Short mmCIF file of C-alpha atoms in Angstrom, two decimals:
data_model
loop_
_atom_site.label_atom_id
_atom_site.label_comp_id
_atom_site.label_asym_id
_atom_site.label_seq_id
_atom_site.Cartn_x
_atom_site.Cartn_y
_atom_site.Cartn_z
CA UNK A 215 106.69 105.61 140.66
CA UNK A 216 109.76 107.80 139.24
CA UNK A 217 111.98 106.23 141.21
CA UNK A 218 110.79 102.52 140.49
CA UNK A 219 111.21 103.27 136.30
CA UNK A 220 114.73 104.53 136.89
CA UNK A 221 115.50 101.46 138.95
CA UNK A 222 114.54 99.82 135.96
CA UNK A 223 116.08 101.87 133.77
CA UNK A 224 119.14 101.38 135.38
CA UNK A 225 118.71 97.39 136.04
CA UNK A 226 117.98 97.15 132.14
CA UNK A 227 120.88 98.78 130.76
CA UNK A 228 123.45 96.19 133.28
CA UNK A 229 122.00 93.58 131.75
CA UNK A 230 122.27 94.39 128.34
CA UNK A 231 125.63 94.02 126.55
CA UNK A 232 128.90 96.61 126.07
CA UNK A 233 127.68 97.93 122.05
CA UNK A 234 124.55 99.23 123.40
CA UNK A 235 125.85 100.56 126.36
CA UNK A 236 128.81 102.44 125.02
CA UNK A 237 126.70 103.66 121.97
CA UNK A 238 124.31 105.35 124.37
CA UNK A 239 127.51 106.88 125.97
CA UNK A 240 128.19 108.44 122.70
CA UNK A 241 124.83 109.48 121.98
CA UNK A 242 124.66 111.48 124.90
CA UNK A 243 127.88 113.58 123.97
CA UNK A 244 126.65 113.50 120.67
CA UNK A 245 123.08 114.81 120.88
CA UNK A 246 124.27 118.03 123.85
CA UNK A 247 126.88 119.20 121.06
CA UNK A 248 124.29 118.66 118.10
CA UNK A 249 121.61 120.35 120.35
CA UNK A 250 123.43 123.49 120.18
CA UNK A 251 122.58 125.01 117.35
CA UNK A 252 119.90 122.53 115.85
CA UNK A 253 116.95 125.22 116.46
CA UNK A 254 118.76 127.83 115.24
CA UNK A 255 120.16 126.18 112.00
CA UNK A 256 118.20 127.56 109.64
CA UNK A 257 118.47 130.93 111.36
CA UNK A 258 121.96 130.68 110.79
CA UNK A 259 121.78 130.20 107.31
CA UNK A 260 119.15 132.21 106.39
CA UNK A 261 121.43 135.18 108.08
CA UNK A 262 123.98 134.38 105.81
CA UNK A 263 121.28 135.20 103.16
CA UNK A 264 119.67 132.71 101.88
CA UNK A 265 116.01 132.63 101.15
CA UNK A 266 113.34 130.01 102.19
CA UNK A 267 113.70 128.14 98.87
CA UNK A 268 117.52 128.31 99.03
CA UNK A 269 116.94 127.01 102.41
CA UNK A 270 115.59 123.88 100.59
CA UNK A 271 118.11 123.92 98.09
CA UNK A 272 121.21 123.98 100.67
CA UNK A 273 119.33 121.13 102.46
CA UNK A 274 118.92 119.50 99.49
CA UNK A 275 121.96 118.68 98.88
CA UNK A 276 123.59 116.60 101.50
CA UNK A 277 120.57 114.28 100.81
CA UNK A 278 121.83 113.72 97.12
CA UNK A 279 125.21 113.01 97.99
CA UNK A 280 124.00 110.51 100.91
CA UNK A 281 122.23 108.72 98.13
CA UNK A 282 125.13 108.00 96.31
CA UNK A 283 126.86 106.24 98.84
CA UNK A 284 123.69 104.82 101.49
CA UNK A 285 123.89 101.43 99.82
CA UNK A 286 128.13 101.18 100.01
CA UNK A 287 127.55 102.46 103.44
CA UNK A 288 124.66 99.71 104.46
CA UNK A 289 127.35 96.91 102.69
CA UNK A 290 130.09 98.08 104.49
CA UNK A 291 128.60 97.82 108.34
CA UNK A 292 127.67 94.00 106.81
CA UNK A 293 131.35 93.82 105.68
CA UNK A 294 133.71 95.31 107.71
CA UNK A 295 131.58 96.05 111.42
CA UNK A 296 129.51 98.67 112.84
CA UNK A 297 132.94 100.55 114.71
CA UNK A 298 134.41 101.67 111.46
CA UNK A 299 131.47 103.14 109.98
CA UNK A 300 130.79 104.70 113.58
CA UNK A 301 134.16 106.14 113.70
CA UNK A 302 134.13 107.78 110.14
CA UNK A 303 130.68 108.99 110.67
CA UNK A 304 131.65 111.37 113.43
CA UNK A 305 134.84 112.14 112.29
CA UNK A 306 133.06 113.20 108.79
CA UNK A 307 130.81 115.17 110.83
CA UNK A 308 133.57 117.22 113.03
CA UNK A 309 134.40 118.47 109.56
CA UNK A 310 131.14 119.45 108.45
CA UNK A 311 130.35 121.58 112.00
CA UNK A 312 133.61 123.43 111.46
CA UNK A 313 132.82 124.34 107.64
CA UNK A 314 129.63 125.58 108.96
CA UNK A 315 131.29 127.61 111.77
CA UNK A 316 133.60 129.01 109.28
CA UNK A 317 131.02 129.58 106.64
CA UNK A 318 131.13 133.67 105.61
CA UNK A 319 128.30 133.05 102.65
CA UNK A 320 124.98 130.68 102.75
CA UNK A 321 126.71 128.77 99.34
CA UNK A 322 129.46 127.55 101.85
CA UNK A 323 126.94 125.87 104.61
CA UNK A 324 125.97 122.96 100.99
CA UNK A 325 129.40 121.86 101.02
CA UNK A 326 128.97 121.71 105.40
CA UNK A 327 125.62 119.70 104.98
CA UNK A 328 126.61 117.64 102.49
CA UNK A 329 128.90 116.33 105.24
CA UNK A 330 127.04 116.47 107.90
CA UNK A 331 123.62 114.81 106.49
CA UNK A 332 126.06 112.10 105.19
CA UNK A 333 127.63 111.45 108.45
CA UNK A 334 124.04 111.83 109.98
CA UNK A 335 122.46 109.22 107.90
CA UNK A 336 125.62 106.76 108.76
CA UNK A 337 124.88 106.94 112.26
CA UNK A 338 121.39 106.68 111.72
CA UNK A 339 121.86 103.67 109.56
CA UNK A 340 124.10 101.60 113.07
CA UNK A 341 122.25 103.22 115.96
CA UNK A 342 119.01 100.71 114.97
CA UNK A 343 121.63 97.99 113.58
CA UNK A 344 122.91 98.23 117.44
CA UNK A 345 119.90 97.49 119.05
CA UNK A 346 118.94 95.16 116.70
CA UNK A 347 121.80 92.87 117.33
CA UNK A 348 122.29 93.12 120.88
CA UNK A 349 118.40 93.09 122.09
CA UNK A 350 115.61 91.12 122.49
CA UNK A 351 112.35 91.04 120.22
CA UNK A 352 110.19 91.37 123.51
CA UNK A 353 112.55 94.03 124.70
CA UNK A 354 113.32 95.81 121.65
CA UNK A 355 110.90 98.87 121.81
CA UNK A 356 111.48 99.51 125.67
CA UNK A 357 115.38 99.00 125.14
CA UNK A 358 115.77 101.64 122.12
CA UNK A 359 112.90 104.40 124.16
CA UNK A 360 115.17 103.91 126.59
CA UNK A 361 118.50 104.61 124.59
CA UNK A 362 116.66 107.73 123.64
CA UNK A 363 115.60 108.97 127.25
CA UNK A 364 119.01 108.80 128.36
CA UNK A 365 120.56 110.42 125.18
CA UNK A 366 117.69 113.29 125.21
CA UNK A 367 118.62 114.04 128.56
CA UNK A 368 121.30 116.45 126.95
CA UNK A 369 118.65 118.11 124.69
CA UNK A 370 117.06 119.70 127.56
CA UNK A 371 119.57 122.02 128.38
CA UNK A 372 121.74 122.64 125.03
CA UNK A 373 119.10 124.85 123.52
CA UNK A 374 118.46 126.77 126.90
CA UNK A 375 122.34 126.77 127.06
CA UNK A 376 122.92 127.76 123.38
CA UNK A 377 120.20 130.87 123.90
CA UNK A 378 121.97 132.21 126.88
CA UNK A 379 125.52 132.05 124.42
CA UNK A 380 123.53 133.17 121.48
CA UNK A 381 122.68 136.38 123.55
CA UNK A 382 125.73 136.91 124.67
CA UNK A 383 127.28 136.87 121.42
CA UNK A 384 125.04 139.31 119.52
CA UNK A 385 121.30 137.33 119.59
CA UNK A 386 120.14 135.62 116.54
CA UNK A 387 122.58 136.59 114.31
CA UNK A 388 125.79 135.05 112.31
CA UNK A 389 127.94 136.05 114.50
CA UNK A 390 126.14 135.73 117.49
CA UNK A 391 125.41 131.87 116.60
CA UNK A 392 128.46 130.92 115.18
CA UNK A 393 130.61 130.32 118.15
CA UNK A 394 128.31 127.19 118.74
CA UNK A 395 129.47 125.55 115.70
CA UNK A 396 133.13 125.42 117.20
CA UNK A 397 131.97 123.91 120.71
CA UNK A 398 129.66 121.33 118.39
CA UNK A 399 132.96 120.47 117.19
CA UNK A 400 134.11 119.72 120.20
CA UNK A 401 131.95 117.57 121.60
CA UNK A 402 131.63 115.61 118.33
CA UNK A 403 135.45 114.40 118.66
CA UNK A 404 134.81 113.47 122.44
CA UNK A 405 131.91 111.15 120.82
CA UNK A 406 134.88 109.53 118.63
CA UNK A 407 137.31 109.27 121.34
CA UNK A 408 134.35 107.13 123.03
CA UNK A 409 133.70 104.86 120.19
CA UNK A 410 137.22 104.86 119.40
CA UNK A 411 137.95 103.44 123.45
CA UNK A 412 135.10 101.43 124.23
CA UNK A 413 133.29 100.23 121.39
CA UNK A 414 133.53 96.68 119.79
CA UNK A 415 130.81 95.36 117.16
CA UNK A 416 127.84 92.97 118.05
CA UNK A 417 128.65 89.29 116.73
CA UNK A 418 126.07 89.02 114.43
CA UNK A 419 126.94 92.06 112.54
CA UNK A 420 130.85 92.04 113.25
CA UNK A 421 131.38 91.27 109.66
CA UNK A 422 130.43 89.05 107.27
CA UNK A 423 132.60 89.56 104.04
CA UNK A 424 130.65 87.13 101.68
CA UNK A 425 128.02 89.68 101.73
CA UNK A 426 127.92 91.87 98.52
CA UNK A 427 125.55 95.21 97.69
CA UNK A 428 123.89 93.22 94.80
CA UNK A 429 123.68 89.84 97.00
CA UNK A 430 122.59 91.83 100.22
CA UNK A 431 119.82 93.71 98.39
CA UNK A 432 118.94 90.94 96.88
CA UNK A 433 118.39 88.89 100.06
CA UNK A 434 116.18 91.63 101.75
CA UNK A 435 113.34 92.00 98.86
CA UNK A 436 113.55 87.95 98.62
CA UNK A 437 113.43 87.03 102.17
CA UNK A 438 111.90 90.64 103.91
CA UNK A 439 108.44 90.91 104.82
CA UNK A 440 106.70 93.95 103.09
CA UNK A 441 109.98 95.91 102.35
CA UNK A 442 108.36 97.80 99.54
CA UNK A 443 105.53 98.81 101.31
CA UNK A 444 107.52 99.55 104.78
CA UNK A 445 109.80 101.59 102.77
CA UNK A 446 106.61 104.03 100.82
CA UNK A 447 106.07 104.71 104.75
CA UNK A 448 109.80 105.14 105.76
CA UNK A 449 109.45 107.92 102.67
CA UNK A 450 106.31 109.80 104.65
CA UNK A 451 107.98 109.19 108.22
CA UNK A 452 111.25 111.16 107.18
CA UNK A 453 108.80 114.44 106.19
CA UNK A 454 109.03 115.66 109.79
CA UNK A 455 112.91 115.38 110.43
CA UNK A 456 113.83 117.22 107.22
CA UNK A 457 111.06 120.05 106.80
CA UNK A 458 111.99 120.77 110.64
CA UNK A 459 114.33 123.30 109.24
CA UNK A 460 111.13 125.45 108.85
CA UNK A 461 109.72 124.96 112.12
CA UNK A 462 111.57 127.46 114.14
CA UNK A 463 112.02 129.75 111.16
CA UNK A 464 108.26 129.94 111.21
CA UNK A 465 107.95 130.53 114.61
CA UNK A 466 110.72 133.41 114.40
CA UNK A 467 109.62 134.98 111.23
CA UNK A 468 105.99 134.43 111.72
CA UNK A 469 105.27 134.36 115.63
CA UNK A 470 108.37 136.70 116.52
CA UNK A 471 110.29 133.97 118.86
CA UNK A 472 113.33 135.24 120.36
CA UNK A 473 116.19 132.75 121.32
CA UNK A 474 115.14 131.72 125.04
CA UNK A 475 111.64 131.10 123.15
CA UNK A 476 113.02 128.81 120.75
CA UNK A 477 115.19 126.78 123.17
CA UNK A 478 112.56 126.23 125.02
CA UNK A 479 110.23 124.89 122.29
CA UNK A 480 113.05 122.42 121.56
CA UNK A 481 113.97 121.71 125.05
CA UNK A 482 109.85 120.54 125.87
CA UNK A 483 109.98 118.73 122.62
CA UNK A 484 113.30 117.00 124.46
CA UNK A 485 111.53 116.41 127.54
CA UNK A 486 108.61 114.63 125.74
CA UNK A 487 111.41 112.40 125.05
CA UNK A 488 112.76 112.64 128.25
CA UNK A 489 109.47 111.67 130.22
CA UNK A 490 107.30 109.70 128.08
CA UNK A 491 110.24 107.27 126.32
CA UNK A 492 110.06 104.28 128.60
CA UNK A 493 106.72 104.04 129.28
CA UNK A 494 105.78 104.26 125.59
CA UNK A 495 108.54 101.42 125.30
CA UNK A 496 106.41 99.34 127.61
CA UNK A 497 103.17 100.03 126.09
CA UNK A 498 104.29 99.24 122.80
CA UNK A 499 106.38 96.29 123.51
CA UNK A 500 102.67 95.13 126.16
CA UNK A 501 99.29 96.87 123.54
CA UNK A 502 100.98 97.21 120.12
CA UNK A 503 103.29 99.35 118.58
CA UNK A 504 101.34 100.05 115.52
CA UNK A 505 98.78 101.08 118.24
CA UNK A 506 101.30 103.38 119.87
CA UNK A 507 101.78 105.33 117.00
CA UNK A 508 98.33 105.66 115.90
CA UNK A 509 97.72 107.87 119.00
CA UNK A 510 100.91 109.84 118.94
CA UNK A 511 101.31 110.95 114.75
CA UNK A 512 97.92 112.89 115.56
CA UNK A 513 99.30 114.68 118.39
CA UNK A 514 101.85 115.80 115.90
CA UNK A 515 99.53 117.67 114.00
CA UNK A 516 97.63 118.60 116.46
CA UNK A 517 101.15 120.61 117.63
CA UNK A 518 101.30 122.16 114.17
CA UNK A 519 97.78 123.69 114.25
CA UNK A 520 98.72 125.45 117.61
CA UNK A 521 101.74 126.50 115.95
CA UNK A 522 99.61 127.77 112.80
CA UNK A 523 96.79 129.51 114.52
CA UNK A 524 97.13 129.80 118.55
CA UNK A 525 98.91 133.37 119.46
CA UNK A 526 101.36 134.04 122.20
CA UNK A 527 105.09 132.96 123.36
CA UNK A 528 103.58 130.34 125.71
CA UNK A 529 101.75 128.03 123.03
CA UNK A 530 105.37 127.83 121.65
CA UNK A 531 105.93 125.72 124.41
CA UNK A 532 102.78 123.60 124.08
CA UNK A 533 104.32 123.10 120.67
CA UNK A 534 107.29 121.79 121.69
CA UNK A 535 105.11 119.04 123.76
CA UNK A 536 103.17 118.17 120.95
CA UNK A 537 105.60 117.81 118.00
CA UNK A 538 107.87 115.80 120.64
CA UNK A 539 105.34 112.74 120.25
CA UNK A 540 106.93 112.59 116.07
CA UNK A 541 110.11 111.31 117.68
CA UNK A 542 109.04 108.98 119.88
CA UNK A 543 106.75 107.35 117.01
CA UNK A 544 109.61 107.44 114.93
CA UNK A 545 111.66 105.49 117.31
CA UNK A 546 108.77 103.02 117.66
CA UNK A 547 108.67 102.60 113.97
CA UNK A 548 112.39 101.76 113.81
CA UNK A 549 111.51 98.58 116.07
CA UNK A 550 109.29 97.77 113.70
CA UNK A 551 112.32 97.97 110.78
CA UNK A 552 114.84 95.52 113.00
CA UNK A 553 112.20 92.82 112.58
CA UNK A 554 111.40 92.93 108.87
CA UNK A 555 114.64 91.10 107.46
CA UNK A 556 117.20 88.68 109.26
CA UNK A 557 119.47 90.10 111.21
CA UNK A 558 122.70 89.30 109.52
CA UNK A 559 121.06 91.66 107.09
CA UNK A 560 120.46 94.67 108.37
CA UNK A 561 123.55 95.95 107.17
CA UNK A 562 122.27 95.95 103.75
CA UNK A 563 118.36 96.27 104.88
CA UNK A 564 119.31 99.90 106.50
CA UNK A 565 121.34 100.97 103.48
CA UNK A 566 117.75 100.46 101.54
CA UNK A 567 115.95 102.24 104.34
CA UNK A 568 118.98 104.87 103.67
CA UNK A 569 118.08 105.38 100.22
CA UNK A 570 114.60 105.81 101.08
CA UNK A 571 115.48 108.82 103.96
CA UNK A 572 118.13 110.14 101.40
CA UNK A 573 114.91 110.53 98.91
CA UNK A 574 113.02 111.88 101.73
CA UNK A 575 115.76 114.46 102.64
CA UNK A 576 116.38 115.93 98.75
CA UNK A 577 112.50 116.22 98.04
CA UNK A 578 111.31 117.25 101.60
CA UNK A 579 113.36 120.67 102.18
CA UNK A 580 112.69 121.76 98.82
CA UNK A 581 108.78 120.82 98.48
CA UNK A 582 109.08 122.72 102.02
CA UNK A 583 110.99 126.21 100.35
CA UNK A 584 108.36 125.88 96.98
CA UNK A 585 104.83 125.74 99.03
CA UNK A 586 106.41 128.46 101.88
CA UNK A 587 107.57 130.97 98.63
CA UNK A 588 104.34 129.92 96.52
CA UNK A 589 101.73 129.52 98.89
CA UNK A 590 102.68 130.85 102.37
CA UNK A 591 104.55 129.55 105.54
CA UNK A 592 101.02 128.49 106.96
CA UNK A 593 101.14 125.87 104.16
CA UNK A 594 104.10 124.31 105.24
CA UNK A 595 102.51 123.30 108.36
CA UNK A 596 99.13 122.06 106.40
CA UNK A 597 101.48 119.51 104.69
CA UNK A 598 103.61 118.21 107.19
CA UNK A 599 100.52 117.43 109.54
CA UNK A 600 98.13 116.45 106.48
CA UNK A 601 101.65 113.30 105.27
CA UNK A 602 101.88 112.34 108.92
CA UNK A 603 97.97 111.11 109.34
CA UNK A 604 97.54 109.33 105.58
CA UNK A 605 101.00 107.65 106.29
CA UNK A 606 98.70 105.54 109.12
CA UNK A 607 97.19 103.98 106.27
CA UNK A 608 100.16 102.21 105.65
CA UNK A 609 101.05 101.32 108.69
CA UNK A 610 97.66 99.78 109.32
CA UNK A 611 98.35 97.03 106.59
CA UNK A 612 101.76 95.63 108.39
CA UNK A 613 102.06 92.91 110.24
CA UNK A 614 102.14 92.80 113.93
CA UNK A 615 104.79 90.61 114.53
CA UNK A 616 107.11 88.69 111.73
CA UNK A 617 109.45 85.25 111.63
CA UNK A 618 112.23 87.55 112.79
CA UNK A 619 110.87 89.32 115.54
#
């Protein structure tokens, strides 16, 4: 059976044309050098002494100053093409991975995630814009699981790899973690050199100048299909990627996980990724995709009540398996997204959707440091799993397919 899904894993991604291909490329160079010292983050900064709700605070930030420019941003892959925005993204990102590797106080690592959540949230505002352009409806879902299998790949090993070099350098301390932050640097400007070489924009979103931020919005709540109320559950889906800063802090200040536990937490979350992307692609582009991620939001939670309440190193890993279905869900939801508006705006459709996960991202990290400082860590979890079952309700009132699918 394996060998029969990579066959058409492989035959897929000939077929398909050179934007998706070469963005997957850079994904996978991109995702090993971000997997480095994603699980140990807030670690990291914490060290530097910072408390829970500074925590929040610090991660904050970046979110506010990604508001201020989501829109431009959105405009601007419209405009001028997907490659530019692509190519500032990750260099704006290089920069924000050394200021964190060079940070000596936790005040310093704001100013590193204000670039780095910026440059973040540009690449997250292309990647779906990508597959959007250059796929087909009935092979959207399978097509952007299966840009994520390959590109998670890398994720299995870089927190197994950045435990052994954490150890070596001191264990889960500032010193012994910032070395990482240099070889994230790294690989970041190999992902540029990629885009920079190979990459050339889809035609329908290689520019279209007539297309300004007040026309462009305009367009998408005129001619979109439930925009509001896709974008009140774009709000709830971003919960889990920005309170994830207090995963692994919970599990190191609460369950005592030492690096090699907390790479491998991330790594099974990975492999979730890994094993499960394509044929959740299938079954949601065959049964449903709101159907799809009805069953896998639960197992979410279901992950976080291990996490809360089930003792030992091992469950750690169960954890890792659990919470891995959130990304897969989430990847299935951003199908859903492509199909909402026409396609020569999703430029301007994903700078709304960016103003929605820059909302998400200055509220989330500091409701996060409030209920772990006023109520307890344990509360952090309630939360997180409690927003990721009611946002079903709104999912449940969507259409299953639109004009533009």
């Amino acid at each position: 059976m394996a060998p029969g899904i990579v066959e058409k894993g492989i035959n897929f991604v000939r077929k398909q044309q050179s934007p998706f291909k070469v963005n997957m490329a850079k994904n996978i160079v991109q995702n090993f050098s971000l997997g480095l010292t994603q699980q140990y983050q807030s670690i990291y900064i914490t060290a530097l002494g910072a408390t829970a709700l500074e925590l929040g605070y610090v991660a904050s930030i970046g979110g506010i100053a990604f508001a201020l420019i989501t829109l431009p941003i959105g405009i601007l892959a419209d405009k001028y093409g997907i490659r530019r925005i692509l190519m500032a993204a990750l260099l704006i990102m290089a920069g924000g991975y050394a200021v964190l590797g060079s940070a000596t106080n936790w005040e310093m690592t704001a100013a590193a995630l204000i670039l780095t959540t910026i440059a973040w949230e540009m690449t997250m505002n292309v990647c779906p814009m990508i597959c959007g352009a250059s796929l087909q409806s009935f092979e959207r879902v399978t097509g952007m699981q299966l840009c994520d299998t390959v590109a998670a790949l890398p994720r299995l090993f870089a927190p197994l790899v950045a435990a052994f070099l954490i150890i070596q350098f001191g264990g889960l301390t500032v010193e012994g973690i910032r070395p990482l932050y240099w070889i994230e640097v790294g690989g970041i400007l190999i992902s540029f050199g990629i885009v920079w070489r190979f990459f050339t924009n889809p035609p329908s979103v290689s520019g279209s100048r007539g297309i300004t931020i007040s026309k462009g919005v305009g367009r998408v709540f005129k001619e979109g299909i439930h925009v509001k109320r896709w974008l009140a559950y774009v709000l709830a889906n971003m919960l889990p990627n920005y309170m994830a800063i207090y995963i692994p802090l919970y599990a190191k200040t609460m369950r005592g996980a030492d690096p090699y536990s907390l790479g491998l937490m991330d790594a099974v979350y990975w492999l979730i990724v890994v094993l499960f992307a394509m044929p959740v692609g299938l079954s949601a582009d065959r049964f449903g995709r709101k159907n799809l991620i009805m069953l896998m939001c639960p197992l979410y939670a279901v992950g976080l009540m291990v996490l809360a309440y089930v003792p030992g190193d091992m469950t750690l890993i169960a954890v890792g398996f659990l919470t891995g279905f959130i990304q897969l869900a989430g990847v299935t939801s951003g199908s859903i997204s492509v199909e909402l508006v026409p396609k020569e705006l999703l430029g301007s459709w994903y700078g709304i959707i960016g103003m929605a996960r820059s909302l998400s991202s200055i509220v989330s990290p500091l409701i996060g440091g409030i209920i772990w400082n006023s109520l307890g860590p344990i509360y952090v979890l309630y939360f997180l799993a409690i927003t990721q079952i009611l946002k079903l309700g709104i999912l449940w009132t969507m259409p299953k397919s639109t004009k533009y699918s």
